[in-house]
């Protein structure tokens, strides 16, 4: 696991020790933590994530982490390998191109709508 970890799903107590926000289900906390790490680059393409390391960091059992991994696999972020871990799926150049084209289309449409509207 990377030394850099997302902080949005784990707060710290007065001693600076991470502890989970118990107001949310453990699987949701694990999902948010791992997804944040995927999106901010803490877990880069090709990185092998360990259920045990994530569970230990979040101070929870492996079961909610496994559920989070399954959810992230269904979304296409991870590829699970039984008894080995979860591989962060690299984004292909074609996927990157498609995403940028969609963003350009949406932003162009938004600009056209804004500029067509009279007013300040």
mmCIF file of C-alpha atoms in Angstrom, residues 38-39 45-46 76-77 88-97 99:
data_model
loop_
_atom_site.group_PDB
_atom_site.id
_atom_site.type_symbol
_atom_site.label_atom_id
_atom_site.label_comp_id
_atom_site.label_asym_id
_atom_site.label_seq_id
_atom_site.Cartn_x
_atom_site.Cartn_y
_atom_site.Cartn_z
ATOM 1 C CA UNK A 38 -7.670 5.967 -6.961
ATOM 2 C CA UNK A 39 -8.881 9.401 -8.038
ATOM 3 C CA UNK A 45 -2.382 2.455 -12.327
ATOM 4 C CA UNK A 46 -1.009 -1.053 -11.942
ATOM 5 C CA UNK A 76 -14.146 -0.845 -13.660
ATOM 6 C CA UNK A 77 -11.572 0.656 -11.282
ATOM 7 C CA UNK A 88 -5.708 -0.813 -10.116
ATOM 8 C CA UNK A 89 -6.898 -0.948 -13.729
ATOM 9 C CA UNK A 90 -4.944 1.414 -15.966
ATOM 10 C CA UNK A 91 -6.905 3.905 -18.031
ATOM 11 C CA UNK A 92 -6.240 3.358 -21.720
ATOM 12 C CA UNK A 93 -5.390 6.205 -24.103
ATOM 13 C CA UNK A 94 -8.692 5.561 -25.918
ATOM 14 C CA UNK A 95 -10.644 5.985 -22.663
ATOM 15 C CA UNK A 96 -8.753 9.192 -21.906
ATOM 16 C CA UNK A 97 -9.482 10.521 -25.399
ATOM 17 C CA UNK A 99 -13.418 11.377 -21.743
#
